[in-house]
PDB file of N, CA and C in Angstrom:
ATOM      1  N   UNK A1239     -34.571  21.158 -45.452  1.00  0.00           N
ATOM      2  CA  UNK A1239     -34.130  21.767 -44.229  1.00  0.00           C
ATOM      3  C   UNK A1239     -33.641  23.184 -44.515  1.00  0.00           C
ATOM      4  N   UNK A1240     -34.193  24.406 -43.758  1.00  0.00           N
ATOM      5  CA  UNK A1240     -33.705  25.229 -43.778  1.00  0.00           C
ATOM      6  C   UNK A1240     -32.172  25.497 -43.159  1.00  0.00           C
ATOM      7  N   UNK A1241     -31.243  26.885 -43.097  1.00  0.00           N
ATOM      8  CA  UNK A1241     -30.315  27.606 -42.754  1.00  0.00           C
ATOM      9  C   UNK A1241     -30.562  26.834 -41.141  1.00  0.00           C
ATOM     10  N   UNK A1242     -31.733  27.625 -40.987  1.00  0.00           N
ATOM     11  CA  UNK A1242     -31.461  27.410 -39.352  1.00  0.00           C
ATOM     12  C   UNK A1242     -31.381  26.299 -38.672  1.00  0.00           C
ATOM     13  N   UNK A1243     -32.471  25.567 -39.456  1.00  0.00           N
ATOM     14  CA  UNK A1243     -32.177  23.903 -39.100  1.00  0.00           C
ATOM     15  C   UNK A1243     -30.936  23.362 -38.404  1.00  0.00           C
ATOM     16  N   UNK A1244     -30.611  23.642 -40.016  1.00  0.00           N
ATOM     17  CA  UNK A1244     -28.782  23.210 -40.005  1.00  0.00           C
ATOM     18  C   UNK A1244     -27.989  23.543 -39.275  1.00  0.00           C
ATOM     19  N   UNK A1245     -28.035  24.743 -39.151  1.00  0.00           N
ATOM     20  CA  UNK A1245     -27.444  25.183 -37.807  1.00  0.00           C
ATOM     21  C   UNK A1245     -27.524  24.672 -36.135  1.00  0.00           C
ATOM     22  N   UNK A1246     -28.941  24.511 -36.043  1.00  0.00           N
ATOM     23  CA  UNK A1246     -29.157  23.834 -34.847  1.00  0.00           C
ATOM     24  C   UNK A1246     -28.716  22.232 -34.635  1.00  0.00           C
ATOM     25  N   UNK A1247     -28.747  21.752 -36.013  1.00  0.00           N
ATOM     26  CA  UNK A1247     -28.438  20.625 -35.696  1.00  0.00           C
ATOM     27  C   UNK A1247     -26.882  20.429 -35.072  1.00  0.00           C
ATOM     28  N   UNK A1248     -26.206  21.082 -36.294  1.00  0.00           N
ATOM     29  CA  UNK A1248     -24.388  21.106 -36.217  1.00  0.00           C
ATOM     30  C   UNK A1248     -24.382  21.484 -34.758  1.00  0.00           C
ATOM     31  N   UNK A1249     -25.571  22.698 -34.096  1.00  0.00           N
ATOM     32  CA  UNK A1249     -24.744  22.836 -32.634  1.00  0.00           C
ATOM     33  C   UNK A1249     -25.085  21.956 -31.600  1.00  0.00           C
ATOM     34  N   UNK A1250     -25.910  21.185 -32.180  1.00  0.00           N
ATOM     35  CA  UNK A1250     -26.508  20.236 -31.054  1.00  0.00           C
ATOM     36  C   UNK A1250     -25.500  19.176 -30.917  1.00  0.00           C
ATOM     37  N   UNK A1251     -25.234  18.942 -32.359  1.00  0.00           N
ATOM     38  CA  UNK A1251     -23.812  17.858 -32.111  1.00  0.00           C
ATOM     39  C   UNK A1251     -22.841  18.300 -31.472  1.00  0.00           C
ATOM     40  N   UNK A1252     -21.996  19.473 -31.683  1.00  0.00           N
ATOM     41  CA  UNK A1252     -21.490  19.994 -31.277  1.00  0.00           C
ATOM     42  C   UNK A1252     -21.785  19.751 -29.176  1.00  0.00           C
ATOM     43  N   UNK A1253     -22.655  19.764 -28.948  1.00  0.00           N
ATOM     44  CA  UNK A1253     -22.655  20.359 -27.473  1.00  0.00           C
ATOM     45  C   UNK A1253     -22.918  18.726 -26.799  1.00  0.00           C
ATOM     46  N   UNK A1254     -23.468  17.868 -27.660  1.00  0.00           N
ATOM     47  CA  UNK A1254     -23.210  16.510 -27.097  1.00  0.00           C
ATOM     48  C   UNK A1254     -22.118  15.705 -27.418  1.00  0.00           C
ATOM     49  N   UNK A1255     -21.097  16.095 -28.440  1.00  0.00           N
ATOM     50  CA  UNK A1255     -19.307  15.757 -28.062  1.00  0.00           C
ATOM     51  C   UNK A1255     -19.145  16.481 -26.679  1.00  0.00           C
ATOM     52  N   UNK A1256     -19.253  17.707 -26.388  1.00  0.00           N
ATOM     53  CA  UNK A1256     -18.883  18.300 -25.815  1.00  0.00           C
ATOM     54  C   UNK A1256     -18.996  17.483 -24.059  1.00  0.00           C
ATOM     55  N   UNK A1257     -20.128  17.212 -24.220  1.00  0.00           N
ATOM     56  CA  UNK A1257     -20.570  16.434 -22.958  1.00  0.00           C
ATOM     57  C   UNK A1257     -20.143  15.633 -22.311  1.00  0.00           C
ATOM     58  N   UNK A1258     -19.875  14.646 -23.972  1.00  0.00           N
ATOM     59  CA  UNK A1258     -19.559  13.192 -23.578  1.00  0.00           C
ATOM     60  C   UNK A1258     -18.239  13.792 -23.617  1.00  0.00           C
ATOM     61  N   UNK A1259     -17.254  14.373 -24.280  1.00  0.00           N
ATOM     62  CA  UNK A1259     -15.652  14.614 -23.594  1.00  0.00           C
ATOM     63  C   UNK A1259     -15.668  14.991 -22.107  1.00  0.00           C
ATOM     64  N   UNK A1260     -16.846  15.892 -21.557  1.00  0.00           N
ATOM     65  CA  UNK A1260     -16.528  16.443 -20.449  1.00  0.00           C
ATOM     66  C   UNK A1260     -16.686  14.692 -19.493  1.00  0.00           C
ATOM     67  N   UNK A1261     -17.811  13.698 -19.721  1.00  0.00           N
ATOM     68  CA  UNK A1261     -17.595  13.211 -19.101  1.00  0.00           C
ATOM     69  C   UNK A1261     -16.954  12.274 -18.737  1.00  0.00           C
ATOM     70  N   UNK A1262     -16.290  11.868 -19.528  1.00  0.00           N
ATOM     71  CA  UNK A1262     -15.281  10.707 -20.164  1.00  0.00           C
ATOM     72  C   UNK A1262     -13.970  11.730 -19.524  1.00  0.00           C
ATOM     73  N   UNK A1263     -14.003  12.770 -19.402  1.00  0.00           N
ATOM     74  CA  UNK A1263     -12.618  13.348 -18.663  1.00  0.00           C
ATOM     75  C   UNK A1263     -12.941  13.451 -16.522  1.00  0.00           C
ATOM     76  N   UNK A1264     -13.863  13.569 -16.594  1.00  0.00           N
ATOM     77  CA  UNK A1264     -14.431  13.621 -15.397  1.00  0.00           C
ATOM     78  C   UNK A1264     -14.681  12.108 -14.545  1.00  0.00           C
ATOM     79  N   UNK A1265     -14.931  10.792 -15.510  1.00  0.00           N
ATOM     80  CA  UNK A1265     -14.531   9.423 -15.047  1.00  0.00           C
ATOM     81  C   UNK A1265     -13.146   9.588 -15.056  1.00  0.00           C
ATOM     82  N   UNK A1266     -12.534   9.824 -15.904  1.00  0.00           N
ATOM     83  CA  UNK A1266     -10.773   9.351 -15.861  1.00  0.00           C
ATOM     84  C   UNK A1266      -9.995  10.045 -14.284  1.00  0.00           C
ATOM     85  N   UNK A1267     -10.862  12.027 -14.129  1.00  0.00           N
ATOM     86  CA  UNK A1267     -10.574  12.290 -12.979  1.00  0.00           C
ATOM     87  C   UNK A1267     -10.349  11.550 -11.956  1.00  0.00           C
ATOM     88  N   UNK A1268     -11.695  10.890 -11.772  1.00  0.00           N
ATOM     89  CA  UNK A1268     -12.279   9.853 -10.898  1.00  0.00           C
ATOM     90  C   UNK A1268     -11.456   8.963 -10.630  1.00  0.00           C
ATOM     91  N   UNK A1269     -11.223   8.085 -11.387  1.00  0.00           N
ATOM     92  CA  UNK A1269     -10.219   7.217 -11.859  1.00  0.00           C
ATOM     93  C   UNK A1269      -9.101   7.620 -11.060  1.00  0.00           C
ATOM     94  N   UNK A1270      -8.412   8.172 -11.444  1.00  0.00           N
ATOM     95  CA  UNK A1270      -7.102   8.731 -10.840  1.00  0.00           C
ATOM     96  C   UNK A1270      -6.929   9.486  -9.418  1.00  0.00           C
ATOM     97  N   UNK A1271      -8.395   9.680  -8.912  1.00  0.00           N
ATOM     98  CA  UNK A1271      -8.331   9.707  -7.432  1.00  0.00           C
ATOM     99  C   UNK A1271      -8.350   8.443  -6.563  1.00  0.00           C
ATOM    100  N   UNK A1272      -9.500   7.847  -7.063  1.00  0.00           N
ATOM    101  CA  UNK A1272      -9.109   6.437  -6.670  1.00  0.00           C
ATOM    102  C   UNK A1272      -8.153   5.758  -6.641  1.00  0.00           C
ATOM    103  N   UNK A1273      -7.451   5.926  -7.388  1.00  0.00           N
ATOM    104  CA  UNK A1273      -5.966   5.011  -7.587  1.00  0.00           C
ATOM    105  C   UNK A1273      -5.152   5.492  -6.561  1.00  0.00           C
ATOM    106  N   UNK A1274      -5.218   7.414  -6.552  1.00  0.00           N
ATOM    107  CA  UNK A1274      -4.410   7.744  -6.011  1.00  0.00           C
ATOM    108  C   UNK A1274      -4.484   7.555  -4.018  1.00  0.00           C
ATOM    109  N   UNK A1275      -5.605   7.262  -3.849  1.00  0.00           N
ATOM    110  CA  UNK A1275      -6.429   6.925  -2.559  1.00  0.00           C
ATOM    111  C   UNK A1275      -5.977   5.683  -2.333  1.00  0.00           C
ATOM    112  N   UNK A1276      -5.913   4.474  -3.217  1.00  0.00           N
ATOM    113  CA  UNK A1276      -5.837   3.340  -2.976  1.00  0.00           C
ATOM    114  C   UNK A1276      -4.330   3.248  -2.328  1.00  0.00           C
ATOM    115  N   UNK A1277      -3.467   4.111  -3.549  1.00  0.00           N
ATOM    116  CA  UNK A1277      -1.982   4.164  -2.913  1.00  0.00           C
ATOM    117  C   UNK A1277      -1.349   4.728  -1.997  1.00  0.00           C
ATOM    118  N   UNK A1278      -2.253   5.867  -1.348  1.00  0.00           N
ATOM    119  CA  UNK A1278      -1.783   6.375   0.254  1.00  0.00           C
ATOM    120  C   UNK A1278      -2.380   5.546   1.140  1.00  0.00           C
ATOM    121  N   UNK A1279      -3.395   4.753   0.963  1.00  0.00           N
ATOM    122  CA  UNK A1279      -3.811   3.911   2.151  1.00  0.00           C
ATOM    123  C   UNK A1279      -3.030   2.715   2.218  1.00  0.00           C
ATOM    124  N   UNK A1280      -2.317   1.726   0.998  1.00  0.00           N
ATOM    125  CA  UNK A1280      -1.391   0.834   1.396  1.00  0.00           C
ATOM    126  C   UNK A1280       0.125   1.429   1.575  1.00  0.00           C
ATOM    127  N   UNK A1281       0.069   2.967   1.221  1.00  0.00           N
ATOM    128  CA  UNK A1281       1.426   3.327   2.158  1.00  0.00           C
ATOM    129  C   UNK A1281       1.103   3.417   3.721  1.00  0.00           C
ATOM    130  N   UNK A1282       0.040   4.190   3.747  1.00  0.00           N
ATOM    131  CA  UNK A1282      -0.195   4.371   5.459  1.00  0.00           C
ATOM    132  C   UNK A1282       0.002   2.587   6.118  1.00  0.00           C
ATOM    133  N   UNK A1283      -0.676   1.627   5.664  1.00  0.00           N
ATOM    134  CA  UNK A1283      -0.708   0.531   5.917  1.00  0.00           C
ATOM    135  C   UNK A1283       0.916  -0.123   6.478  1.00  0.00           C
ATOM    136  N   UNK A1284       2.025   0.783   5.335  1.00  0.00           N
ATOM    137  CA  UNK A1284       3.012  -0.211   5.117  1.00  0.00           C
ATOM    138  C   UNK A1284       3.527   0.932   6.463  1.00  0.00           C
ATOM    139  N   UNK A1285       3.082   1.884   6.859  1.00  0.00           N
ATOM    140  CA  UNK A1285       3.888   3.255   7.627  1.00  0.00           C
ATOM    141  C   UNK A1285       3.522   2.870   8.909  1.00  0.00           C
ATOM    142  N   UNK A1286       2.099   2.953   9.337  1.00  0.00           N
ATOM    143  CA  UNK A1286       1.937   3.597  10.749  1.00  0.00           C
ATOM    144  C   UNK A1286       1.198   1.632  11.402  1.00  0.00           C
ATOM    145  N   UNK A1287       1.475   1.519  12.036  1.00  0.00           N
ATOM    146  CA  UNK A1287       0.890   0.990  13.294  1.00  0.00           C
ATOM    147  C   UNK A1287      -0.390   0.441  13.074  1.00  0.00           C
ATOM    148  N   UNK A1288      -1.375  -0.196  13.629  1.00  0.00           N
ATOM    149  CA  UNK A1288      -2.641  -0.123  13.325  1.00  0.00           C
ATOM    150  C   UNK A1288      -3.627   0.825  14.344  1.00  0.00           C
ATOM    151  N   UNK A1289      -2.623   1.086  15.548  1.00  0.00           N
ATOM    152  CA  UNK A1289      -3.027   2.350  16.542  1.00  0.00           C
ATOM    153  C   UNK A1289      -3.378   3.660  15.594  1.00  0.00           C
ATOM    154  N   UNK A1290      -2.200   3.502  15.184  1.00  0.00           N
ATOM    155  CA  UNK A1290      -1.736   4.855  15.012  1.00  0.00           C
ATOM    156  C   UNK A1290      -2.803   5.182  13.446  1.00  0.00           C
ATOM    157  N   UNK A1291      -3.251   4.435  12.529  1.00  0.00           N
ATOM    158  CA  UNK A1291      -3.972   4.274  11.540  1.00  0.00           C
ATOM    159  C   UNK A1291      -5.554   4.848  12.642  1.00  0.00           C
ATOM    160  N   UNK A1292      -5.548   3.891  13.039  1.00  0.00           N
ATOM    161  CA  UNK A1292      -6.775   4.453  13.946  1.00  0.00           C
ATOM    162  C   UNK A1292      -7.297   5.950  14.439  1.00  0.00           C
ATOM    163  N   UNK A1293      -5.749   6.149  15.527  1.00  0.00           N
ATOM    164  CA  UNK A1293      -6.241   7.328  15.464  1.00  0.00           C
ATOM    165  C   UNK A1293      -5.997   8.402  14.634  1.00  0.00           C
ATOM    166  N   UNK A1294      -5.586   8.251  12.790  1.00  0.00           N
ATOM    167  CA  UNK A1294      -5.481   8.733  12.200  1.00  0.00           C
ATOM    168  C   UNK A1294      -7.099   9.115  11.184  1.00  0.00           C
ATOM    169  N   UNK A1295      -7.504   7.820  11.688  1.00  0.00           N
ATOM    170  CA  UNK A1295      -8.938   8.190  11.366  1.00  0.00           C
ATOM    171  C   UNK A1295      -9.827   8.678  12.068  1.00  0.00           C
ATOM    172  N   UNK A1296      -9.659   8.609  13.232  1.00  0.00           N
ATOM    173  CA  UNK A1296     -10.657   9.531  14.118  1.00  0.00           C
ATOM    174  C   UNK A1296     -10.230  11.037  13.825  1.00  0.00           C
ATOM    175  N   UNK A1297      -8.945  11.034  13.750  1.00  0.00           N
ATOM    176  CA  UNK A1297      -8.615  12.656  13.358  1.00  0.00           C
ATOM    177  C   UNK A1297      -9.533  13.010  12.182  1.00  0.00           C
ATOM    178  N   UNK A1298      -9.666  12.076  11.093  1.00  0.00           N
ATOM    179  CA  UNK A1298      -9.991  12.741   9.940  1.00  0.00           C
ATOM    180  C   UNK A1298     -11.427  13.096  10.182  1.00  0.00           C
ATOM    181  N   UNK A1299     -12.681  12.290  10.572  1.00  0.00           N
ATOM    182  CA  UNK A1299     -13.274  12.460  11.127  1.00  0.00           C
ATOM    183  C   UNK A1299     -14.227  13.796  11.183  1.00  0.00           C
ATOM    184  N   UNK A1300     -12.873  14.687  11.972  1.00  0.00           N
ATOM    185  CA  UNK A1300     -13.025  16.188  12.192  1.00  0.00           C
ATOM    186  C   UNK A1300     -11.762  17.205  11.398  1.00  0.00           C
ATOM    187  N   UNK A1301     -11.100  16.672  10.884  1.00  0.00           N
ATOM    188  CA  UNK A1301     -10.107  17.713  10.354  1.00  0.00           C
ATOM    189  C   UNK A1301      -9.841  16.601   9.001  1.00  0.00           C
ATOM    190  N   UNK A1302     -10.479  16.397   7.904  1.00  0.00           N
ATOM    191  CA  UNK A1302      -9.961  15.538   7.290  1.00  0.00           C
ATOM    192  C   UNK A1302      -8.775  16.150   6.219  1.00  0.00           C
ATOM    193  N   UNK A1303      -8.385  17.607   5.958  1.00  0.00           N
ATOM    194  CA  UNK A1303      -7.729  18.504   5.244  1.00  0.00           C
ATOM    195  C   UNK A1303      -6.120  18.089   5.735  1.00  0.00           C
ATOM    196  N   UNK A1304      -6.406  18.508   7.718  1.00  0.00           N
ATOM    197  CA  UNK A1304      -4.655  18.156   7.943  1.00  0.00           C
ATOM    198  C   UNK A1304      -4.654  16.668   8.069  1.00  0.00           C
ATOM    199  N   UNK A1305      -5.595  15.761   7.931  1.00  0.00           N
ATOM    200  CA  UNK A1305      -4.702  14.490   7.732  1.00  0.00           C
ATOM    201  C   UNK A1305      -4.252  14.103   6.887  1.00  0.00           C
ATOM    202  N   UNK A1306      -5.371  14.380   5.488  1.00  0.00           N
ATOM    203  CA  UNK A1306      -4.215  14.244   4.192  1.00  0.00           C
ATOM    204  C   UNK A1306      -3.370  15.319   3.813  1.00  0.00           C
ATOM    205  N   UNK A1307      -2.691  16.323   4.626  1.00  0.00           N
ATOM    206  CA  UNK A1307      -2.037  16.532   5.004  1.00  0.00           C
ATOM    207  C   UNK A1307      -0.520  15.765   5.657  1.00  0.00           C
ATOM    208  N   UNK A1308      -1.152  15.255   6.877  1.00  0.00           N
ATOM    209  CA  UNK A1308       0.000  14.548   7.764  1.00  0.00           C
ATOM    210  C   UNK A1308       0.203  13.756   7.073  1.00  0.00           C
ATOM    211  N   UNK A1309      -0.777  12.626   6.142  1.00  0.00           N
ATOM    212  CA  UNK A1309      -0.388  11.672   5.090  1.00  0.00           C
ATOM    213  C   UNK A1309       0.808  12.106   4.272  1.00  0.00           C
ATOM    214  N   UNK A1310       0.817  12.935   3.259  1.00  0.00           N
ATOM    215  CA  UNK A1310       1.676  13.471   2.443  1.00  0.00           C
ATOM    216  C   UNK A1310       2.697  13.384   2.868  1.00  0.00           C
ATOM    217  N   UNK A1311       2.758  14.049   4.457  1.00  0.00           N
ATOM    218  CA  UNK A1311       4.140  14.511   5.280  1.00  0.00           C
ATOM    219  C   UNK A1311       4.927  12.768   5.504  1.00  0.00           C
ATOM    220  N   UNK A1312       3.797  12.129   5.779  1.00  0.00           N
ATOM    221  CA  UNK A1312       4.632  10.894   6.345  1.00  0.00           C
ATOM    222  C   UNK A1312       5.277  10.343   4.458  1.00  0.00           C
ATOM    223  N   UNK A1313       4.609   9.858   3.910  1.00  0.00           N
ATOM    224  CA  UNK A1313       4.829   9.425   2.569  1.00  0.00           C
ATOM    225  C   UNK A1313       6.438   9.899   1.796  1.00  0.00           C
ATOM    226  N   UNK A1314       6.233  11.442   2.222  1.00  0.00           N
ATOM    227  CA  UNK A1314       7.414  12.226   1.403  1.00  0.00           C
ATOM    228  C   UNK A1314       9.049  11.747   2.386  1.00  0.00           C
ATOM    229  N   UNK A1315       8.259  11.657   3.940  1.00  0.00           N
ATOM    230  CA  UNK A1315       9.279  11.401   4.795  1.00  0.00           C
ATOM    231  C   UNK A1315      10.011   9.518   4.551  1.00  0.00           C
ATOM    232  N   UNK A1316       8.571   8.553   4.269  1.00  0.00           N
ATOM    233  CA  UNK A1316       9.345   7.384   3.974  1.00  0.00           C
ATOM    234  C   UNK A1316      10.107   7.524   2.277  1.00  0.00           C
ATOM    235  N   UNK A1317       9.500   8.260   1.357  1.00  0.00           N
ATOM    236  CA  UNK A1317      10.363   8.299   0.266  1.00  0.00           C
ATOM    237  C   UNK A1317      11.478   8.794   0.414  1.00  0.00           C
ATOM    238  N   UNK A1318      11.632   9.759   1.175  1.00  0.00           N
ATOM    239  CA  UNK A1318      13.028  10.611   1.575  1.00  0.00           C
ATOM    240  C   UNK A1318      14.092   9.405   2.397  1.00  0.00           C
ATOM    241  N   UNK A1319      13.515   8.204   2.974  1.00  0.00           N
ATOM    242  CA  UNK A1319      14.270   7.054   3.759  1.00  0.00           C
ATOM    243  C   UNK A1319      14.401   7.736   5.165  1.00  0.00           C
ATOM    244  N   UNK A1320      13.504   9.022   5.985  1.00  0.00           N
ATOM    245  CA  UNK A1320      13.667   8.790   7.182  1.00  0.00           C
ATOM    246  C   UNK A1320      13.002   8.040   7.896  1.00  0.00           C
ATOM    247  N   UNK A1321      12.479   7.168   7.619  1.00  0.00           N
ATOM    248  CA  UNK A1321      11.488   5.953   8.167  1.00  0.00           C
ATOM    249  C   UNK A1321      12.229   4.647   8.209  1.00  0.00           C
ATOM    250  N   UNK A1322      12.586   4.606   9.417  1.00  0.00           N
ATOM    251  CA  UNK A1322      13.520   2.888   9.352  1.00  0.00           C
ATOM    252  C   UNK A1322      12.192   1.688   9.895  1.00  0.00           C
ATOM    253  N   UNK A1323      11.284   2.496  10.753  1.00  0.00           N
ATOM    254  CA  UNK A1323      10.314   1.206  10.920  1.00  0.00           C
ATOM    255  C   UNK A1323       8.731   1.864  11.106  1.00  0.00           C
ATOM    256  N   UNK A1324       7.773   0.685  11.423  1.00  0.00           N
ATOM    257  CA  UNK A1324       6.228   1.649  11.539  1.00  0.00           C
ATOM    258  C   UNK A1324       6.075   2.390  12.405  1.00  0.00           C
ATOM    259  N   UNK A1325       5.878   3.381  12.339  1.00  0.00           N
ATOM    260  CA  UNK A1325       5.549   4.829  13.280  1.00  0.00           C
ATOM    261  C   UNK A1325       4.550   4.014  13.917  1.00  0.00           C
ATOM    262  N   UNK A1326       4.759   4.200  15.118  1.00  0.00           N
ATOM    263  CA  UNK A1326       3.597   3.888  16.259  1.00  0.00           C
ATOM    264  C   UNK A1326       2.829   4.791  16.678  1.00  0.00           C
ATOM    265  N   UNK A1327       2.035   4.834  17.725  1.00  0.00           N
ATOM    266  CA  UNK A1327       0.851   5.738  17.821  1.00  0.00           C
ATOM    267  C   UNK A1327       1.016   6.930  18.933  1.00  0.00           C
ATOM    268  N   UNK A1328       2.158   6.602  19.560  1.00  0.00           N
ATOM    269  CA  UNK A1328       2.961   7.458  20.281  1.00  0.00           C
ATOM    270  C   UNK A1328       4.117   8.505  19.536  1.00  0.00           C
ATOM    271  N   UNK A1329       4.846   7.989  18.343  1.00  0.00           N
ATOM    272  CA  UNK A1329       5.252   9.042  17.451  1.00  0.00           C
ATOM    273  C   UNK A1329       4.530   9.609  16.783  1.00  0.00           C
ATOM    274  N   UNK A1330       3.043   8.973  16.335  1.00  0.00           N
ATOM    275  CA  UNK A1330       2.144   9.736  15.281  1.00  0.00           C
ATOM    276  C   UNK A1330       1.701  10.908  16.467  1.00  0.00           C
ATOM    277  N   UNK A1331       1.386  10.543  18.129  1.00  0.00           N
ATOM    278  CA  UNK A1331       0.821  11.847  18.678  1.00  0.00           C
ATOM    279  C   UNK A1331       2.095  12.893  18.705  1.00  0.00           C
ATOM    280  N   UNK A1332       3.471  12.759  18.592  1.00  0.00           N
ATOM    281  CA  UNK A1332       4.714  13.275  19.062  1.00  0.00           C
ATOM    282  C   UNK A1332       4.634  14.418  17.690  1.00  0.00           C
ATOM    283  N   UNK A1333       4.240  13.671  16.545  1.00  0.00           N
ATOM    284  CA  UNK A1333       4.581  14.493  15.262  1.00  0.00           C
ATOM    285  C   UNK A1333       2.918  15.533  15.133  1.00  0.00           C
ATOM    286  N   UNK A1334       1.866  14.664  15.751  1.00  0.00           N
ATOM    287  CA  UNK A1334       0.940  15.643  15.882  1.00  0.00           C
ATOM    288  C   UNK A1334       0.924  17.136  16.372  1.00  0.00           C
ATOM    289  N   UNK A1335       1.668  16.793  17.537  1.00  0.00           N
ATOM    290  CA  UNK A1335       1.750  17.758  18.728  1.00  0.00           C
ATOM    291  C   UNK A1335       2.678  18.870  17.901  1.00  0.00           C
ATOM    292  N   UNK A1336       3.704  18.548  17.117  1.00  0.00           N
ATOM    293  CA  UNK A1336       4.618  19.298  16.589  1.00  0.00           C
ATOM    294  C   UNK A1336       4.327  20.029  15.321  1.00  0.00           C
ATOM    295  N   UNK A1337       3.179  20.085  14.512  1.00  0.00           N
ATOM    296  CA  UNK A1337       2.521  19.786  13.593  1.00  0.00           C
ATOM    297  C   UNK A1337       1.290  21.430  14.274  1.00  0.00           C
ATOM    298  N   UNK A1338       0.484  20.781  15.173  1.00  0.00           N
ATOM    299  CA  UNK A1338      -0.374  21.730  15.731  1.00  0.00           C
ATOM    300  C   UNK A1338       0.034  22.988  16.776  1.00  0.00           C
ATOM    301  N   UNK A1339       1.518  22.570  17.338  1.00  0.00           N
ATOM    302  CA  UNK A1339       2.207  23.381  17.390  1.00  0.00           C
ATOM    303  C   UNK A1339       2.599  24.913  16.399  1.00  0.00           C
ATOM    304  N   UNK A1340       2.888  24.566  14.995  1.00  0.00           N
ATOM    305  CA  UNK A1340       3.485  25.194  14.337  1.00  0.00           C
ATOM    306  C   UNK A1340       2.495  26.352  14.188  1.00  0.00           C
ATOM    307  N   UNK A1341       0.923  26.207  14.422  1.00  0.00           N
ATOM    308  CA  UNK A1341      -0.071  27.109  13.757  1.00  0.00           C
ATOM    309  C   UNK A1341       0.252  28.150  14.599  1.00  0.00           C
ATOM    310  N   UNK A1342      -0.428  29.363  14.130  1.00  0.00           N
ATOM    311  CA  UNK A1342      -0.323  30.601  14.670  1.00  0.00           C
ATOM    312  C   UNK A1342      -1.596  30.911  15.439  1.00  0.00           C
ATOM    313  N   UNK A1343      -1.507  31.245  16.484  1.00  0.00           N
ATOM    314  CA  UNK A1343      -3.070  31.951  17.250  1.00  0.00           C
ATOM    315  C   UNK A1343      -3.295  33.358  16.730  1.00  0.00           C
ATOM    316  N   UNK A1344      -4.463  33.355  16.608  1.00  0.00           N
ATOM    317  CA  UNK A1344      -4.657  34.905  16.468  1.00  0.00           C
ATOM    318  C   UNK A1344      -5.509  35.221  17.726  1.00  0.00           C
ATOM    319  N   UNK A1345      -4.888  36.378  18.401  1.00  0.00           N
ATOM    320  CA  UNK A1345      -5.844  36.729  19.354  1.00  0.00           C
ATOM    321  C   UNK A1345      -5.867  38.164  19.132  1.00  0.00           C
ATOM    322  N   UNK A1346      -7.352  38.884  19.648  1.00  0.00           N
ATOM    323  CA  UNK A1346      -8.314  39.796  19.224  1.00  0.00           C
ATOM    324  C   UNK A1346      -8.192  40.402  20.620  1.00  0.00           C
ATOM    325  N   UNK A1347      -7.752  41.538  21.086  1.00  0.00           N
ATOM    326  CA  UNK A1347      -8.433  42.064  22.228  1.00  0.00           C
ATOM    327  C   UNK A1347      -8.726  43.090  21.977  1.00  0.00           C
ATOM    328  N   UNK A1348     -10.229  43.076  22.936  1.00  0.00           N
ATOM    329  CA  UNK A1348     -11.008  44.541  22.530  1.00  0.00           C
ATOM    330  C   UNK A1348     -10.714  45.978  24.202  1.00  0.00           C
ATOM    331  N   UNK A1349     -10.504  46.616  23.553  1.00  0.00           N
ATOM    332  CA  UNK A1349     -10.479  48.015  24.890  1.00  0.00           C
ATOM    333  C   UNK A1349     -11.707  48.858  24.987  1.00  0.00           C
ATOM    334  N   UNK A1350     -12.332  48.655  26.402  1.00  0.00           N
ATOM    335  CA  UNK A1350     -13.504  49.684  26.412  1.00  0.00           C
ATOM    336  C   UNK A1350     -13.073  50.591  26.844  1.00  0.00           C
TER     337      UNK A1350
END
């Protein structure tokens, strides 16, 4: 075997560790979204209503960013203990409303 051989070989190994770390880190990613998915859905479960789950999924639907969003918000709020019982589907629209409230409009007017 020549110089170069050798060389190609060492980098070939080289670039298939490389692979298999990338993908063996990229399952574990995986891994740990799932888990982490599994555990906001039996919080939502233990939180909201089955209304209110509902129309938490039709929201996502079309905005799926602010619901795991509103998720977070509710989660941090039962860890914090302001949650004495399941949010129903009438507080989930109450906290919606307050929520879509907060955004800012931008409005554009043009002068001819």
């Amino acid at each position: 075997m020549t110089d170069i051989d050798e060389i190609r070989r060492k980098r070939m190994q080289q670039m298939q560790q490389q692979a298999a770390q990338q993908s063996s880190e990229a399952e574990s990613q995986e891994h740990m979204r799932r888990e982490m998915e599994t555990q906001k859905k039996q919080a939502m479960m233990q939180l909201l209503t089955p209304e209110a789950r509902a129309r938490l999924a039709n929201i996502r639907l079309t905005k799926p960013e602010f619901v795991d969003q509103i998720e977070i918000q509710l989660i941090q709020l039962a860890q914090a203990g302001r949650v004495q019982s399941k949010i129903s589907d009438d507080q989930l629209k109450e906290l919606l409303r307050k929520l879509i409230g907060q955004k800012r409009e931008i409005k554009i007017s043009r002068s001819y």
